[in-house]
Short mmCIF file of C-alpha atoms in Angstrom, two decimals:
data_model
loop_
_atom_site.label_atom_id
_atom_site.label_comp_id
_atom_site.label_asym_id
_atom_site.label_seq_id
_atom_site.Cartn_x
_atom_site.Cartn_y
_atom_site.Cartn_z
CA UNK A 22 -12.23 -3.33 10.84
CA UNK A 23 -14.10 -6.62 11.00
CA UNK A 24 -13.84 -9.92 9.17
CA UNK A 25 -16.10 -10.59 6.17
CA UNK A 26 -16.75 -6.90 5.58
CA UNK A 27 -15.13 -4.26 3.39
CA UNK A 28 -12.26 -2.37 5.00
CA UNK A 29 -10.54 0.63 3.45
CA UNK A 30 -6.77 0.39 3.12
CA UNK A 31 -5.15 3.80 2.65
CA UNK A 32 -1.77 3.68 0.88
CA UNK A 33 0.57 6.68 0.82
CA UNK A 34 3.89 6.61 -1.03
CA UNK A 35 6.64 8.99 0.09
CA UNK A 36 9.87 10.02 -1.59
CA UNK A 37 12.70 8.73 0.61
CA UNK A 38 15.38 9.99 -1.80
CA UNK A 39 14.35 13.64 -1.57
CA UNK A 40 13.90 14.15 2.15
CA UNK A 41 12.56 17.38 3.57
CA UNK A 42 11.46 18.38 7.04
CA UNK A 43 11.62 16.63 10.38
CA UNK A 44 9.59 13.59 9.24
CA UNK A 45 12.48 12.45 7.05
CA UNK A 46 10.44 12.10 3.87
CA UNK A 47 8.36 14.14 1.48
CA UNK A 48 5.17 13.60 -0.51
CA UNK A 49 5.86 11.85 -3.80
CA UNK A 50 4.87 14.17 -6.65
CA UNK A 51 4.20 11.31 -9.08
CA UNK A 52 1.80 8.47 -9.80
CA UNK A 53 2.88 5.06 -8.49
CA UNK A 54 2.04 1.79 -10.25
CA UNK A 55 1.82 -1.14 -7.87
CA UNK A 56 0.35 -4.56 -7.07
CA UNK A 57 -1.28 -5.40 -3.72
CA UNK A 58 -1.39 -8.85 -2.11
CA UNK A 59 -2.89 -9.94 1.22
CA UNK A 60 -1.51 -13.11 2.84
CA UNK A 61 -2.87 -14.96 5.87
CA UNK A 62 -0.64 -16.10 8.77
CA UNK A 63 0.24 -19.27 6.81
CA UNK A 64 1.36 -17.29 3.76
CA UNK A 65 -1.73 -18.23 1.74
CA UNK A 66 -2.95 -15.53 -0.65
CA UNK A 67 -6.41 -14.30 0.38
CA UNK A 68 -6.63 -11.23 -1.89
CA UNK A 69 -4.73 -9.83 -4.84
CA UNK A 70 -5.10 -6.67 -6.91
CA UNK A 71 -2.77 -5.94 -9.81
CA UNK A 72 -1.95 -2.93 -11.98
CA UNK A 73 -3.12 -0.38 -9.41
CA UNK A 74 -2.34 3.34 -9.64
CA UNK A 75 -1.76 5.69 -6.71
CA UNK A 76 -2.38 9.15 -8.16
CA UNK A 77 0.10 11.63 -6.66
CA UNK A 78 1.31 8.79 -4.43
CA UNK A 79 -2.04 8.20 -2.68
CA UNK A 80 -4.66 5.47 -3.08
CA UNK A 81 -7.45 3.73 -1.16
CA UNK A 82 -8.35 0.08 -1.77
CA UNK A 83 -11.31 -1.89 -0.41
CA UNK A 84 -10.21 -5.21 1.12
CA UNK A 85 -12.32 -7.94 2.72
CA UNK A 86 -10.50 -10.01 5.34
CA UNK A 87 -12.05 -13.51 5.57
CA UNK A 88 -11.58 -14.09 9.33
CA UNK A 89 -10.43 -12.53 12.59
CA UNK A 90 -6.70 -13.14 12.24
CA UNK A 91 -3.31 -11.60 11.39
CA UNK A 92 -2.58 -10.70 7.76
CA UNK A 93 0.47 -9.50 5.85
CA UNK A 94 -0.03 -6.71 3.32
CA UNK A 95 2.49 -6.82 0.44
CA UNK A 96 2.84 -3.81 -1.87
CA UNK A 97 4.97 -4.41 -4.97
CA UNK A 98 5.96 -1.12 -6.63
CA UNK A 99 6.26 -1.64 -10.39
CA UNK A 100 6.96 1.91 -11.57
CA UNK A 101 6.72 5.64 -10.95
CA UNK A 102 5.13 8.00 -13.49
CA UNK A 103 6.09 11.65 -13.46
CA UNK A 104 4.27 13.92 -15.86
CA UNK A 105 6.13 14.21 -19.17
CA UNK A 106 8.65 11.45 -18.33
CA UNK A 107 8.91 7.77 -19.18
CA UNK A 108 8.03 5.15 -16.56
CA UNK A 109 10.75 5.08 -13.87
CA UNK A 110 11.44 1.47 -12.85
CA UNK A 111 14.68 2.26 -10.99
CA UNK A 112 13.02 2.32 -7.55
CA UNK A 113 10.79 -0.74 -7.84
CA UNK A 114 10.55 -2.86 -4.72
CA UNK A 115 8.36 -4.46 -2.09
CA UNK A 116 6.96 -2.99 1.12
CA UNK A 117 5.14 -5.07 3.74
CA UNK A 118 2.93 -4.43 6.73
CA UNK A 119 0.87 -6.38 9.25
CA UNK A 120 -2.86 -6.01 9.89
CA UNK A 121 -4.70 -7.64 12.81
CA UNK A 122 -8.45 -8.22 12.36
CA UNK A 123 -10.39 -7.08 14.32
CA UNK A 124 -8.37 -4.00 15.11
CA UNK A 125 -9.65 -0.54 15.84
CA UNK A 126 -13.33 0.15 15.12
CA UNK A 127 -12.56 2.87 12.56
CA UNK A 128 -12.48 0.53 9.53
CA UNK A 129 -9.67 2.62 8.01
CA UNK A 130 -6.12 1.25 7.96
CA UNK A 131 -3.28 3.51 6.78
CA UNK A 132 -0.14 2.04 5.24
CA UNK A 133 2.88 4.07 4.16
CA UNK A 134 5.38 3.04 1.51
CA UNK A 135 8.70 4.73 0.86
CA UNK A 136 10.37 4.61 -2.53
#
């Protein structure tokens, strides 16, 4: 991951209400509607993407970080779609994470969100 270049942000939503296994969560078998915001260390918005959809709880977004610095990733969950059901807005909320640029040379940053 380097400044002024496209980085891939992998987002995986898990179902914290229906836990299974030793990891304490399970894959979310639904599509998640969400907004994504990137803030710099001063809280200034440097990127924003709205009305995104994580199919089966998984998505990848391309983000360009403007400088070598620390950034806050804010994921705002706006609804969960299960096939054949109406939009579930009962578990909406915000998840945050920190990204330091430059980080590891892979260019792929995973982020997990629990609903």
